[in-house]
Structures are given as structure tokens and as C-alpha cells.
């Protein structure tokens, strides 16, 4: 069979082959093939296996010898706020001096300060600024990223953000999955009229993002939206055919994780303070827990999500950066893996499952990406090490030396 690309002789080829999201002990199985190869045709994977077997069946137009390297699926980042304008480095310094994230937010800073900057920016400026962040994700091995709106908070500005996400997805090498987060914060002009803002989200914004945003998310937290407000936004989104996500239990618990399970959400995210009962509900519903250790680290806090308990209870886990200017300006999934292993006690194998196949399911794309299996998109990365555990063990640099998207080399660009 003639193929476009053969990547062969990988010291370790991680397939992550799976019939669905991984939970429990399945998260430890990476489908590791020593001296492995993968063949690509028309942007899709056609064959995976030991190099000798794959080579015997294909005639390749192009070949890459991955001897001494790990080859694995492109990383998937299932929770980002990477489209925004401006910086909040001043708030970072205030927090170092003792102010809390919620205090800054209630004082009119926090999310609202990024909303002001994002509203001021033109579509072109927003795309340019955010595009540079996307390139950084790509350089660290991410081939698909979710991205939320939520810094517009008016009909026009939320649509501007959505357009920016769509333009970025077309123009850059990564695929970007759009999530509507109109219920991220109550904008200043609605401060005394929160009910009216929730109604605006439900009656005006949701119908306009239908068919464009794949998911609807709500920040369910004290100082943002309570459980009933979250329920009313998500229930309407569900009627309109959007998938559901919830920012739940980042600073306290309002029951957002339980609601996510009840409504059949695709994921519940953060989950630092989720009660045991709600974790069980997530396990029963098969709702993915998207954990964001970079946020806890970014805030300089000490309490991380109870990942080990989640694995014991059978909750499928994914990892994400949460890239945003308030709590975690970090686009590196390998750094998130390093944090997850140290502070949430994931093993390197569990963290890799959580950043590939499970993360793909967390954005509704588990049947297309996230593993190296025939008929999946040929999104793969090459690491400058023969042992995948180095992805967790070594941190602060970048082990990703090559990134292929749909079978095309997209990083480094000048190779
Ligand atoms: O996931 N918690 C809400 N949203 C973001 C923070 C957004 C911001 O501070 O700008 C988060 O941590
Ligand atoms: Fe977030």
C-alpha cells in the first residue's frame, strides 16, 4: 500500500488505543509498542504496529526515523480561555501580597478587567494576540484545543470572541473547539440586574451561538452564577443542541458537579472542592472530570483536586491548562502533566491518558483524535527522549521536537 508518511523505529510508540474514555486501571494502559511505527495516508492513520510489520506492508513517499524518540498522539487541551486581550500582571502581584482571587473579582477586577480589554480590542487584534498563544500550545505538543468565549459578556462582544475562535481554527495548524461561556461573570452594566443578564444569555446569546459553539459552559461559583442560574442556562443550551460543560467547585462547592452529572454534561471542570457524593454522581453519569492543576499552582494555592479518589471511584479524568490571564497563563500541557503527577499523584501513564484520549472525549472528539489507531486523524508528536515518563519527570523545557497535524509537519515550521 502506498502511504504519504511513515514514522518508524520509535523507541516507544504510545497508541492509547481505547474503546471509549478511560477510567480506573485502564488509564494506566498506553498501548505501548517498542520499535513502533505509524503509517499515514490522506491525513489519516492507516497502520500502526511494530516497525518490521508496518514497513512490510507499505511504500512510503516520506519517512521519519524516530529511533531514540517517543511517538504519541498529539496532546489535546480541553479547557482554555486563550482568546483575550491585555494582561493582569498587576493582580498577580496583588495576590502575592495577600489579596484573594475572589476579593479582586468582587472589587471589579479579575474577569471584568479582561472583559474591558477584550471589548476594546478589534477582532483583528484579538486574533493576532491569541494566535501567538496558540502557536505556543502547538510548540508544546497540543494539536487540538478547546477555547471559551466569556470575556465579551454582551451579545456583540461574545460573538466577536466566537468569530475570533473560528478564524484561529481556520488560520492556524491546531483545531480549536469553540465553547460559549456567556455566563462567566455578571458584567458591570448588569451588576444590580443579574436576573436580566441571565435572561440575556438564555434568550439572546444562546440562540445566536447555536450551530457555532459546540459546548456551553457556566462558571458556577460564589461571586459568579449560583446553581439555579447555572441550571437554567445549561437546560436551554441542551434544548438547543449544545454539549454541556461546567466550571464547578473551584473555590467552594455549590453543587455544580452534581448538576453536570444530572444534565448529562460532557465534562465538569476544576472539581477541587467536590464532595464525595458528587464525585460518585460523575462516575455514574460517565461525565469527564477535567482537572486543572495549573490553576491551583498559578494561584499559589495548596489544595489540588482529589484525582486519586476520582480514579478509585471510576471517574474518567482529563487534564487541561485552563490558559487564561487571571489564574493560569500557561499553554504547556507537558507542564500540566508534571504538576498532575507531583500534586495530584497521577502516574505518568495516567497523566498521558488524561491528556490524549480522555481529553479528546472531553471535547466530543474521542472517535476522531486522541489515539494512534487506523481511521483516526494523523495528529502525532515526537519527543526528544526514548521514555515517555520523561514528559512528567523533566519539566520547564520542551521535549516536543516534532508535531504532525493531519499528517503534515507543523512544528518546527522551518524544517
Ligand atoms: O477557569 N474560573 C473562571 N474562569 C477562569 C479564570 C478566568 C479569569 O480569571 O480570567 C478559570 O480559572
Ligand atoms: Fe476556566
Short mmCIF file of C-alpha atoms and ligand atoms in Angstrom, two decimals:
data_model
loop_
_atom_site.label_atom_id
_atom_site.label_comp_id
_atom_site.label_asym_id
_atom_site.label_seq_id
_atom_site.Cartn_x
_atom_site.Cartn_y
_atom_site.Cartn_z
CA UNK A 1 0.00 0.00 0.00
CA UNK A 2 1.32 3.46 -0.88
CA UNK A 3 1.32 5.91 2.04
CA UNK A 4 2.27 9.58 2.41
CA UNK A 5 4.27 9.26 5.59
CA UNK A 6 5.89 6.54 7.65
CA UNK A 7 7.13 7.40 11.14
CA UNK A 8 9.13 4.38 12.22
CA UNK A 9 11.58 2.87 14.69
CA UNK A 10 10.16 4.82 17.65
CA UNK A 11 11.69 3.61 20.91
CA UNK A 12 8.20 3.78 22.34
CA UNK A 13 5.08 4.28 20.27
CA UNK A 14 2.11 5.06 22.50
CA UNK A 15 -1.14 4.20 20.73
CA UNK A 16 -3.60 4.97 23.57
CA UNK A 17 -5.97 2.60 21.76
CA UNK A 18 -9.28 2.56 23.57
CA UNK A 19 -12.96 1.81 23.00
CA UNK A 20 -14.11 4.83 24.95
CA UNK A 21 -12.96 7.19 27.69
CA UNK A 22 -10.54 5.52 30.06
CA UNK A 23 -11.30 5.24 33.77
CA UNK A 24 -9.81 3.35 36.72
CA UNK A 25 -6.95 0.99 35.89
CA UNK A 26 -7.47 1.43 32.12
CA UNK A 27 -5.88 4.86 32.49
CA UNK A 28 -2.55 3.09 33.09
CA UNK A 29 -2.59 1.31 29.73
CA UNK A 30 -0.96 3.24 26.96
CA UNK A 31 -0.83 0.56 24.26
CA UNK A 32 2.94 0.89 24.18
CA UNK A 33 4.76 -0.64 21.21
CA UNK A 34 8.54 -0.85 21.31
CA UNK A 35 10.22 -0.12 17.99
CA UNK A 36 6.85 1.06 16.72
CA UNK A 37 5.70 2.66 13.50
CA UNK A 38 2.70 4.52 12.18
CA UNK A 39 1.71 4.98 8.55
CA UNK A 40 -0.37 7.90 7.28
CA UNK A 41 -2.38 8.43 4.12
CA UNK A 42 -4.61 11.37 3.26
CA UNK A 43 -4.15 12.85 6.74
CA UNK A 44 -5.37 9.70 8.44
CA UNK A 45 -3.66 6.85 10.18
CA UNK A 46 -3.78 3.65 8.15
CA UNK A 47 -1.49 1.29 10.03
CA UNK A 48 0.13 1.09 13.47
CA UNK A 49 2.40 -1.66 14.82
CA UNK A 50 5.97 -2.90 15.17
CA UNK A 51 8.21 -1.26 12.56
CA UNK A 52 9.06 -4.50 10.76
CA UNK A 53 5.38 -5.38 10.31
CA UNK A 54 4.28 -1.93 9.17
CA UNK A 55 7.23 -1.49 6.84
CA UNK A 56 6.50 -4.80 5.14
CA UNK A 57 3.07 -3.53 4.14
CA UNK A 58 3.75 0.00 2.94
CA UNK A 59 5.61 2.01 0.36
CA UNK A 60 6.17 5.47 1.87
CA UNK A 61 6.64 8.73 -0.03
CA UNK A 62 8.26 10.22 3.07
CA UNK A 63 9.84 8.63 6.09
CA UNK A 64 10.89 9.86 9.51
CA UNK A 65 13.18 7.68 11.59
CA UNK A 66 12.15 8.15 15.23
CA UNK A 67 14.90 6.00 16.71
CA UNK A 68 15.60 7.13 20.29
CA UNK A 69 12.30 9.04 20.41
CA UNK A 70 8.80 8.60 21.76
CA UNK A 71 5.95 8.92 19.26
CA UNK A 72 2.48 9.53 20.68
CA UNK A 73 -0.85 11.18 19.86
CA UNK A 74 -0.93 14.98 19.74
CA UNK A 75 -1.95 16.40 23.10
CA UNK A 76 -5.47 17.72 23.49
CA UNK A 77 -6.13 20.70 25.76
CA UNK A 78 -9.84 20.51 26.65
CA UNK A 79 -10.22 23.72 28.69
CA UNK A 80 -8.74 27.09 27.73
CA UNK A 81 -9.68 30.76 27.73
CA UNK A 82 -6.92 31.61 25.28
CA UNK A 83 -8.76 34.32 23.36
CA UNK A 84 -8.45 37.52 25.37
CA UNK A 85 -6.73 40.90 25.34
CA UNK A 86 -4.42 42.50 27.87
CA UNK A 87 -2.65 41.30 30.97
CA UNK A 88 -3.40 41.05 34.70
CA UNK A 89 0.15 41.02 35.98
CA UNK A 90 -0.82 43.77 38.48
CA UNK A 91 -3.39 41.45 40.03
CA UNK A 92 -0.81 38.69 40.18
CA UNK A 93 1.33 40.98 42.28
CA UNK A 94 -1.65 41.94 44.47
CA UNK A 95 -2.28 38.26 45.12
CA UNK A 96 1.35 37.74 46.07
CA UNK A 97 0.81 40.46 48.67
CA UNK A 98 -2.20 38.63 50.10
CA UNK A 99 -5.36 39.61 48.16
CA UNK A 100 -7.50 36.65 47.13
CA UNK A 101 -8.80 35.91 43.61
CA UNK A 102 -12.41 36.30 44.74
CA UNK A 103 -11.69 39.60 46.57
CA UNK A 104 -10.13 41.06 43.44
CA UNK A 105 -13.10 39.85 41.40
CA UNK A 106 -15.70 41.35 43.75
CA UNK A 107 -13.73 44.63 43.67
CA UNK A 108 -14.32 44.94 39.92
CA UNK A 109 -11.01 43.48 38.77
CA UNK A 110 -10.48 39.86 37.81
CA UNK A 111 -12.55 38.61 34.89
CA UNK A 112 -14.09 42.09 34.40
CA UNK A 113 -10.71 43.68 33.83
CA UNK A 114 -10.07 41.24 30.96
CA UNK A 115 -13.61 41.90 29.71
CA UNK A 116 -12.83 45.62 29.45
CA UNK A 117 -9.63 44.95 27.50
CA UNK A 118 -11.28 42.35 25.26
CA UNK A 119 -14.21 44.63 24.42
CA UNK A 120 -11.77 47.38 23.41
CA UNK A 121 -9.75 45.12 21.11
CA UNK A 122 -10.71 44.80 17.46
CA UNK A 123 -11.36 41.36 16.00
CA UNK A 124 -8.02 41.56 14.18
CA UNK A 125 -6.11 42.45 17.33
CA UNK A 126 -7.78 39.65 19.25
CA UNK A 127 -6.93 37.09 16.58
CA UNK A 128 -3.33 38.28 16.35
CA UNK A 129 -2.71 38.28 20.10
CA UNK A 130 -4.42 34.96 20.69
CA UNK A 131 -2.81 33.36 17.65
CA UNK A 132 0.61 33.79 19.23
CA UNK A 133 -0.65 31.88 22.27
CA UNK A 134 -1.96 29.11 20.02
CA UNK A 135 1.48 28.79 18.43
CA UNK A 136 2.91 28.30 21.90
CA UNK A 137 0.44 25.47 22.56
CA UNK A 138 1.43 23.84 19.29
CA UNK A 139 5.13 24.08 20.13
CA UNK A 140 4.36 22.19 23.34
CA UNK A 141 2.59 19.39 21.51
CA UNK A 142 -1.08 20.40 21.58
CA UNK A 143 -2.83 19.64 18.29
CA UNK A 144 -6.42 20.36 19.38
CA UNK A 145 -7.56 22.88 21.98
CA UNK A 146 -10.92 23.89 23.31
CA UNK A 147 -11.43 27.66 23.72
CA UNK A 148 -14.14 29.52 25.56
CA UNK A 149 -15.77 32.89 25.00
CA UNK A 150 -16.65 34.71 28.23
CA UNK A 151 -14.63 37.91 28.07
CA UNK A 152 -17.21 39.69 25.93
CA UNK A 153 -20.37 39.40 28.05
CA UNK A 154 -22.51 41.38 25.60
CA UNK A 155 -24.18 39.92 22.53
CA UNK A 156 -21.79 41.64 20.13
CA UNK A 157 -18.63 41.01 22.13
CA UNK A 158 -19.42 37.35 22.74
CA UNK A 159 -20.00 36.93 19.00
CA UNK A 160 -16.72 38.77 18.31
CA UNK A 161 -14.92 36.25 20.51
CA UNK A 162 -16.62 33.35 18.79
CA UNK A 163 -15.59 34.71 15.40
CA UNK A 164 -12.01 35.07 16.67
CA UNK A 165 -12.03 31.41 17.76
CA UNK A 166 -13.38 30.34 14.35
CA UNK A 167 -10.80 32.42 12.49
CA UNK A 168 -7.99 30.99 14.60
CA UNK A 169 -9.17 27.45 13.96
CA UNK A 170 -9.09 28.09 10.20
CA UNK A 171 -5.82 30.00 10.07
CA UNK A 172 -3.62 28.05 12.48
CA UNK A 173 -2.41 24.48 12.44
CA UNK A 174 -4.39 23.50 15.53
CA UNK A 175 -8.08 22.72 15.60
CA UNK A 176 -9.92 24.90 18.08
CA UNK A 177 -13.21 23.69 19.58
CA UNK A 178 -15.47 26.62 20.49
CA UNK A 179 -17.35 26.81 23.80
CA UNK A 180 -19.81 29.56 24.66
CA UNK A 181 -19.24 30.94 28.19
CA UNK A 182 -21.57 33.95 28.27
CA UNK A 183 -22.26 33.08 31.92
CA UNK A 184 -18.65 33.63 33.03
CA UNK A 185 -19.30 36.77 35.12
CA UNK A 186 -22.03 39.36 35.51
CA UNK A 187 -20.91 42.42 33.53
CA UNK A 188 -20.73 45.81 35.30
CA UNK A 189 -23.74 47.25 33.45
CA UNK A 190 -25.92 44.42 34.85
CA UNK A 191 -24.47 44.47 38.35
CA UNK A 192 -27.81 45.21 40.03
CA UNK A 193 -29.80 43.26 37.44
CA UNK A 194 -28.25 39.81 37.43
CA UNK A 195 -31.55 38.11 36.52
CA UNK A 196 -31.76 40.23 33.40
CA UNK A 197 -28.23 39.23 32.41
CA UNK A 198 -29.05 35.53 32.82
CA UNK A 199 -32.13 36.11 30.66
CA UNK A 200 -29.98 37.86 28.04
CA UNK A 201 -27.70 34.83 27.92
CA UNK A 202 -30.67 32.48 27.58
CA UNK A 203 -32.88 34.46 25.20
CA UNK A 204 -30.42 36.34 23.01
CA UNK A 205 -26.96 34.89 23.19
CA UNK A 206 -27.68 31.16 23.16
CA UNK A 207 -29.88 31.19 20.05
CA UNK A 208 -27.18 33.17 18.21
CA UNK A 209 -24.31 30.87 19.11
CA UNK A 210 -26.31 27.74 18.33
CA UNK A 211 -24.65 25.88 15.46
CA UNK A 212 -21.39 27.73 16.02
CA UNK A 213 -20.35 26.85 19.57
CA UNK A 214 -20.05 23.15 20.24
CA UNK A 215 -20.44 23.49 24.03
CA UNK A 216 -22.00 25.80 26.57
CA UNK A 217 -20.20 26.32 29.88
CA UNK A 218 -21.14 28.24 33.06
CA UNK A 219 -18.92 29.48 35.91
CA UNK A 220 -20.92 28.04 38.82
CA UNK A 221 -19.31 29.64 41.85
CA UNK A 222 -19.95 32.15 44.62
CA UNK A 223 -19.50 35.61 43.07
CA UNK A 224 -20.40 34.23 39.61
CA UNK A 225 -23.56 32.13 38.97
CA UNK A 226 -25.48 30.05 41.51
CA UNK A 227 -26.83 26.57 40.96
CA UNK A 228 -30.27 27.59 39.71
CA UNK A 229 -28.87 30.18 37.31
CA UNK A 230 -26.42 27.57 36.06
CA UNK A 231 -29.23 25.09 35.60
CA UNK A 232 -31.39 27.49 33.63
CA UNK A 233 -28.57 28.42 31.21
CA UNK A 234 -27.47 24.82 30.69
CA UNK A 235 -31.02 23.49 30.31
CA UNK A 236 -31.67 25.98 27.49
CA UNK A 237 -28.31 25.17 25.88
CA UNK A 238 -29.20 21.50 25.95
CA UNK A 239 -32.54 22.17 24.25
CA UNK A 240 -30.65 23.99 21.53
CA UNK A 241 -28.38 21.01 20.99
CA UNK A 242 -25.15 22.27 22.57
CA UNK A 243 -22.97 19.95 24.63
CA UNK A 244 -22.57 20.98 28.25
CA UNK A 245 -19.63 21.83 30.49
CA UNK A 246 -19.50 23.37 33.97
CA UNK A 247 -16.81 25.26 35.90
CA UNK A 248 -17.58 23.65 39.25
CA UNK A 249 -16.13 23.69 42.74
CA UNK A 250 -13.01 25.76 42.00
CA UNK A 251 -13.18 27.72 45.27
CA UNK A 252 -16.09 26.07 47.10
CA UNK A 253 -18.98 23.76 46.32
CA UNK A 254 -22.39 24.89 45.07
CA UNK A 255 -23.40 21.53 43.59
CA UNK A 256 -22.19 22.28 40.07
CA UNK A 257 -20.60 18.85 39.61
CA UNK A 258 -23.80 17.09 40.62
CA UNK A 259 -25.74 19.25 38.20
CA UNK A 260 -23.27 18.38 35.43
CA UNK A 261 -23.90 14.68 36.04
CA UNK A 262 -27.66 15.18 36.21
CA UNK A 263 -27.81 17.07 32.91
CA UNK A 264 -25.51 14.61 31.14
CA UNK A 265 -22.73 17.17 30.70
CA UNK A 266 -19.70 16.06 28.71
CA UNK A 267 -17.41 17.41 31.42
CA UNK A 268 -17.24 19.06 34.83
CA UNK A 269 -14.10 21.11 35.28
CA UNK A 270 -11.90 22.18 38.25
CA UNK A 271 -13.53 19.99 40.99
CA UNK A 272 -11.12 20.97 43.76
CA UNK A 273 -13.83 21.05 46.44
CA UNK A 274 -16.26 18.48 45.09
CA UNK A 275 -17.97 16.36 47.76
CA UNK A 276 -17.71 12.58 47.56
CA UNK A 277 -21.40 12.19 46.64
CA UNK A 278 -20.98 14.43 43.63
CA UNK A 279 -17.90 12.51 42.51
CA UNK A 280 -19.97 9.33 42.61
CA UNK A 281 -22.63 11.02 40.51
CA UNK A 282 -19.97 11.93 37.92
CA UNK A 283 -18.78 8.33 37.83
CA UNK A 284 -22.35 7.03 37.33
CA UNK A 285 -23.05 9.53 34.56
CA UNK A 286 -19.67 8.98 32.86
CA UNK A 287 -19.09 12.74 32.94
CA UNK A 288 -15.41 13.53 32.40
CA UNK A 289 -13.63 15.34 35.22
CA UNK A 290 -11.35 17.94 33.62
CA UNK A 291 -8.66 18.79 36.16
CA UNK A 292 -6.64 21.99 36.02
CA UNK A 293 -3.64 21.77 38.33
CA UNK A 294 -2.02 24.76 36.60
CA UNK A 295 -4.76 26.94 38.09
CA UNK A 296 -4.10 25.81 41.65
CA UNK A 297 -0.39 26.32 41.01
CA UNK A 298 -0.99 29.65 39.27
CA UNK A 299 -2.98 30.90 42.25
CA UNK A 300 -0.25 29.71 44.59
CA UNK A 301 -2.78 27.56 46.46
CA UNK A 302 -2.03 24.26 48.13
CA UNK A 303 -5.17 22.20 47.59
CA UNK A 304 -5.39 20.23 44.36
CA UNK A 305 -8.34 18.23 43.03
CA UNK A 306 -8.62 14.74 44.61
CA UNK A 307 -7.58 12.89 41.49
CA UNK A 308 -6.64 9.59 43.15
CA UNK A 309 -10.04 9.33 44.78
CA UNK A 310 -11.68 10.08 41.44
CA UNK A 311 -9.74 7.27 39.78
CA UNK A 312 -10.75 4.89 42.59
CA UNK A 313 -14.38 5.84 42.09
CA UNK A 314 -14.14 5.30 38.33
CA UNK A 315 -14.50 8.93 37.24
CA UNK A 316 -12.75 9.35 33.87
CA UNK A 317 -10.13 12.11 34.14
CA UNK A 318 -8.74 14.60 31.66
CA UNK A 319 -6.14 17.30 32.18
CA UNK A 320 -6.16 20.82 30.72
CA UNK A 321 -4.23 24.06 31.06
CA UNK A 322 -7.16 26.49 31.72
CA UNK A 323 -4.91 29.01 29.93
CA UNK A 324 -6.27 32.42 30.99
CA UNK A 325 -4.83 35.75 32.17
CA UNK A 326 -6.25 35.52 35.71
CA UNK A 327 -5.31 32.20 37.21
CA UNK A 328 -3.02 30.34 34.79
CA UNK A 329 -1.14 31.88 31.89
CA UNK A 330 0.34 28.59 30.75
CA UNK A 331 -0.08 26.87 27.41
CA UNK A 332 2.11 23.87 28.08
CA UNK A 333 0.30 20.57 28.57
CA UNK A 334 3.61 18.85 29.49
CA UNK A 335 3.97 21.27 32.40
CA UNK A 336 0.41 20.43 33.47
CA UNK A 337 1.34 16.73 33.33
CA UNK A 338 4.37 17.44 35.53
CA UNK A 339 2.14 19.19 38.08
CA UNK A 340 -0.55 16.50 37.99
CA UNK A 341 1.99 13.78 38.77
CA UNK A 342 3.51 15.66 41.68
CA UNK A 343 0.50 17.28 43.33
CA UNK A 344 -2.37 15.01 42.33
CA UNK A 345 -0.29 11.83 42.39
CA UNK A 346 -1.17 10.67 38.90
CA UNK A 347 1.31 8.26 37.40
CA UNK A 348 2.93 9.42 34.15
CA UNK A 349 0.80 6.86 32.26
CA UNK A 350 -2.44 8.12 33.83
CA UNK A 351 -1.47 11.70 33.07
CA UNK A 352 -0.75 10.79 29.43
CA UNK A 353 -4.17 9.09 29.09
CA UNK A 354 -5.76 12.19 30.65
CA UNK A 355 -4.02 14.47 28.13
CA UNK A 356 -4.75 12.50 24.98
CA UNK A 357 -7.65 10.06 24.59
CA UNK A 358 -9.65 11.28 27.59
CA UNK A 359 -9.06 14.92 26.71
CA UNK A 360 -10.32 14.13 23.21
CA UNK A 361 -13.55 12.72 24.68
CA UNK A 362 -13.82 15.81 26.87
CA UNK A 363 -14.21 17.91 23.70
CA UNK A 364 -16.51 15.43 21.99
CA UNK A 365 -13.84 14.21 19.55
CA UNK A 366 -12.85 10.88 21.08
CA UNK A 367 -13.77 8.99 17.93
CA UNK A 368 -11.52 11.15 15.72
CA UNK A 369 -8.43 12.10 17.70
CA UNK A 370 -6.58 11.28 20.94
CA UNK A 371 -5.08 7.92 19.95
CA UNK A 372 -3.00 6.42 17.17
CA UNK A 373 -5.42 3.97 15.57
CA UNK A 374 -6.44 3.32 11.97
CA UNK A 375 -9.04 5.81 10.66
CA UNK A 376 -8.15 8.44 13.22
CA UNK A 377 -6.66 11.80 12.26
CA UNK A 378 -2.87 11.65 11.96
CA UNK A 379 -2.15 14.09 14.81
CA UNK A 380 1.06 12.96 16.43
CA UNK A 381 4.07 14.27 18.26
CA UNK A 382 7.68 13.19 18.61
CA UNK A 383 9.54 13.60 21.91
CA UNK A 384 13.27 14.07 22.27
CA UNK A 385 13.57 11.15 24.67
CA UNK A 386 13.17 7.36 24.46
CA UNK A 387 10.99 7.18 27.63
CA UNK A 388 7.51 8.75 27.79
CA UNK A 389 7.78 9.16 31.57
CA UNK A 390 10.23 11.98 30.94
CA UNK A 391 7.22 14.07 29.94
CA UNK A 392 6.32 14.16 33.65
CA UNK A 393 9.80 13.81 35.13
CA UNK A 394 11.57 16.59 33.26
CA UNK A 395 9.90 20.00 33.31
CA UNK A 396 10.48 23.63 32.41
CA UNK A 397 11.93 22.87 28.98
CA UNK A 398 10.30 21.37 25.93
CA UNK A 399 10.75 17.75 24.90
CA UNK A 400 8.42 18.09 21.90
CA UNK A 401 10.57 18.16 18.78
CA UNK A 402 8.04 17.48 16.04
CA UNK A 403 4.32 17.99 15.70
CA UNK A 404 2.28 16.49 12.86
CA UNK A 405 -1.29 17.65 12.25
CA UNK A 406 -3.33 15.57 9.79
CA UNK A 407 -0.04 14.02 8.70
CA UNK A 408 1.67 17.36 7.97
CA UNK A 409 4.70 18.55 9.86
CA UNK A 410 3.56 21.79 11.52
CA UNK A 411 6.27 22.18 14.15
CA UNK A 412 9.07 23.13 13.87
CA UNK A 413 7.93 25.28 10.99
CA UNK A 414 11.18 25.75 9.10
CA UNK A 415 12.12 22.09 8.86
O1 LIG B 1 -11.17 28.75 34.94
N1 LIG B 1 -12.90 30.39 36.92
C1 LIG B 1 -13.27 31.01 35.95
N2 LIG B 1 -12.56 31.18 34.87
C2 LIG B 1 -11.17 31.06 34.81
C3 LIG B 1 -10.50 32.27 35.28
C4 LIG B 1 -10.79 33.38 34.38
C5 LIG B 1 -10.11 34.67 34.72
O2 LIG B 1 -9.72 34.90 35.88
O3 LIG B 1 -9.97 35.46 33.78
C6 LIG B 1 -10.73 29.77 35.45
O4 LIG B 1 -9.94 29.75 36.40
FE1 LIG B 2 -11.63 28.01 33.18
#
